[in-house]
XYZ file of C-alpha atoms in Angstrom:
199
model
C 16.975 11.407 -37.003
C 17.552 9.787 -40.401
C 16.696 6.267 -39.352
C 16.985 3.395 -41.819
C 13.861 1.428 -42.648
C 13.143 -1.118 -39.947
C 15.811 0.366 -37.677
C 15.931 2.672 -34.652
C 18.055 5.285 -32.925
C 18.250 6.527 -29.336
C 18.397 10.192 -28.352
C 19.571 10.248 -24.717
C 18.347 13.080 -22.516
C 20.768 15.939 -21.770
C 20.410 15.318 -18.021
C 19.885 12.247 -15.819
C 17.103 10.209 -17.370
C 13.586 10.104 -15.979
C 12.607 7.338 -18.385
C 12.205 6.512 -22.062
C 9.706 7.524 -24.714
C 9.426 5.040 -27.590
C 8.169 6.989 -30.613
C 6.496 5.296 -33.600
C 5.993 7.687 -36.546
C 3.057 8.124 -38.883
C 3.033 7.042 -42.517
C 5.359 9.096 -44.711
C 7.055 9.252 -48.113
C 10.712 10.073 -48.738
C 12.438 11.546 -45.696
C 9.240 12.796 -44.098
C 8.406 13.095 -40.419
C 11.697 14.814 -39.471
C 9.902 17.864 -38.073
C 7.627 15.599 -36.049
C 10.580 13.624 -34.705
C 12.378 16.838 -33.776
C 9.297 18.002 -31.880
C 9.017 14.708 -29.978
C 12.696 14.691 -29.009
C 12.648 18.342 -27.964
C 9.592 17.904 -25.723
C 10.857 14.663 -24.221
C 14.317 16.065 -23.495
C 12.754 19.115 -21.838
C 11.133 16.725 -19.370
C 14.212 14.546 -18.862
C 13.208 11.603 -21.053
C 15.331 9.862 -23.646
C 13.674 8.919 -26.934
C 13.920 5.664 -28.832
C 12.895 6.587 -32.382
C 11.722 3.458 -34.192
C 10.960 3.237 -37.886
C 8.715 1.079 -40.033
C 9.512 -0.063 -43.558
C 8.602 0.693 -47.145
C 6.172 -1.689 -48.760
C 4.134 -2.545 -45.663
C 1.100 -0.415 -46.617
C -0.270 -3.233 -48.739
C -3.889 -2.054 -48.715
C -3.365 0.456 -51.563
C -0.997 0.356 -54.557
C -0.432 4.114 -54.257
C 1.135 3.518 -50.839
C 3.773 0.997 -51.893
C 6.600 3.557 -51.557
C 5.444 4.842 -48.166
C 7.287 4.069 -44.940
C 4.765 2.621 -42.566
C 4.065 -0.034 -39.953
C 2.632 -3.545 -40.349
C -0.694 -2.745 -38.712
C -2.942 -5.355 -40.312
C -3.762 -8.544 -38.427
C -2.008 -10.675 -41.062
C 1.204 -8.637 -40.563
C 1.646 -9.308 -36.825
C 4.609 -11.611 -37.433
C 6.532 -8.774 -39.149
C 5.633 -6.358 -36.356
C 6.938 -8.893 -33.840
C 10.207 -9.176 -35.805
C 10.683 -5.399 -35.842
C 10.025 -5.038 -32.115
C 12.487 -7.819 -31.322
C 15.316 -5.579 -32.606
C 14.526 -2.688 -30.233
C 16.963 -2.444 -27.274
C 14.196 -1.873 -24.734
C 15.807 -3.881 -21.960
C 18.832 -1.563 -22.055
C 16.866 1.681 -21.797
C 15.855 3.546 -18.614
C 12.484 2.854 -17.069
C 9.695 3.761 -16.933
C 8.989 3.476 -20.637
C 5.992 4.726 -22.580
C 5.218 4.099 -26.240
C 3.877 7.076 -28.182
C 2.382 6.073 -31.505
C 1.159 8.727 -33.914
C -1.267 8.032 -36.783
C -0.062 4.868 -38.570
C 2.384 4.433 -35.681
C -0.575 4.749 -33.316
C -2.163 1.717 -34.940
C 1.162 -0.104 -34.527
C 1.431 0.792 -30.834
C -2.149 -0.336 -30.244
C -1.312 -3.659 -31.918
C 1.808 -4.054 -29.771
C -0.200 -3.558 -26.603
C -3.182 -5.555 -27.826
C -1.124 -8.660 -28.574
C 1.410 -8.002 -25.779
C 4.320 -8.150 -28.209
C 6.308 -6.135 -25.672
C 5.735 -5.007 -22.079
C 5.960 -1.302 -21.279
C 4.754 0.841 -18.392
C 2.257 2.915 -20.421
C 0.813 3.310 -23.909
C -0.151 6.523 -25.724
C -1.939 6.526 -29.077
C -2.546 9.780 -30.979
C -4.827 9.753 -34.007
C -4.659 5.995 -34.461
C -6.768 2.991 -33.568
C -6.587 -0.782 -33.901
C -6.911 -2.922 -37.035
C -8.350 -6.348 -36.380
C -9.485 -7.882 -33.113
C -8.182 -7.043 -29.663
C -5.842 -9.698 -28.287
C -7.099 -12.157 -25.695
C -5.029 -10.571 -22.913
C -4.132 -6.989 -23.904
C -1.609 -5.071 -21.837
C -2.891 -4.050 -18.426
C -0.611 -0.993 -18.353
C -2.450 2.355 -18.584
C -3.553 3.557 -22.022
C -3.854 7.192 -23.134
C -5.845 7.864 -26.312
C -5.767 11.306 -27.956
C -7.867 12.419 -30.920
C -8.379 15.781 -32.589
C -11.895 17.191 -32.585
C -11.376 18.186 -36.230
C -10.112 14.752 -37.292
C -13.414 12.863 -37.716
C -12.002 9.620 -39.123
C -9.415 9.095 -36.389
C -11.744 10.375 -33.714
C -14.055 7.535 -34.732
C -11.266 4.928 -34.751
C -10.073 6.100 -31.333
C -13.564 6.005 -29.854
C -13.919 2.481 -31.232
C -10.614 1.515 -29.584
C -11.806 3.048 -26.319
C -15.017 1.045 -26.402
C -13.122 -2.150 -27.170
C -10.679 -1.552 -24.316
C -13.397 -0.671 -21.814
C -15.224 -3.872 -22.719
C -11.989 -5.760 -22.003
C -11.739 -4.105 -18.578
C -8.579 -2.129 -19.307
C -7.635 1.217 -17.744
C -7.579 4.094 -20.204
C -8.166 7.782 -20.752
C -9.524 9.289 -23.973
C -8.751 12.960 -24.609
C -10.523 14.883 -27.361
C -8.448 17.988 -27.933
C -8.875 20.969 -30.270
C -7.303 20.689 -33.697
C -6.843 18.153 -36.436
C -4.690 15.129 -37.094
C -1.196 16.656 -36.810
C 0.820 15.693 -33.733
C 0.989 18.596 -31.272
C 3.534 19.457 -28.582
C 0.771 19.036 -26.000
C 0.239 15.471 -27.199
C 3.828 14.599 -26.322
C 3.653 16.432 -22.992
C 0.401 14.696 -22.150
C 1.897 11.265 -22.858
C 4.891 11.942 -20.595
C 2.694 13.350 -17.825
C 0.473 10.281 -18.112
C 3.471 8.026 -17.564
C 4.622 10.042 -14.548
C 1.375 9.540 -12.609
């Protein structure tokens, strides 16, 4: 689970695969997010899914000098070219279908950008505690979207409700779940994303 900046690793399921979960982490410093990654892999493997763990890079959180050493995703509109370059290295075509992207926090903003600008085509999108920076693309992905926000996470609840409204206005299929708790990724969030894909 120690993935290099801008790189990825694949955790195959212990049994025949039912599909692939592409997991985009939240912003972190140092070697953070390992517990979250372990949770995602454990829950996905329990349901027969492999996990492609993808990682952002240091220096991409350019909105605040205090964040320059954080590992994060290029979520701003002016960073779309770098996001496109990162996605181009992911071996998605070689991984079992169906495939769902699960983006958490900063990674949730990245996943929303991927789907908004159709930088990659997947079978479903799940965003937990994220949102979208900038405008929605002209033809966002028509694959189903699952949005999850914590009732005790007012900022991201607002950004997720804004994303919902934007997607509804664009005529896209989605489900917004407001669940108990705060911003931290929960096991139920992962389970819900995989169940959403299996519909």
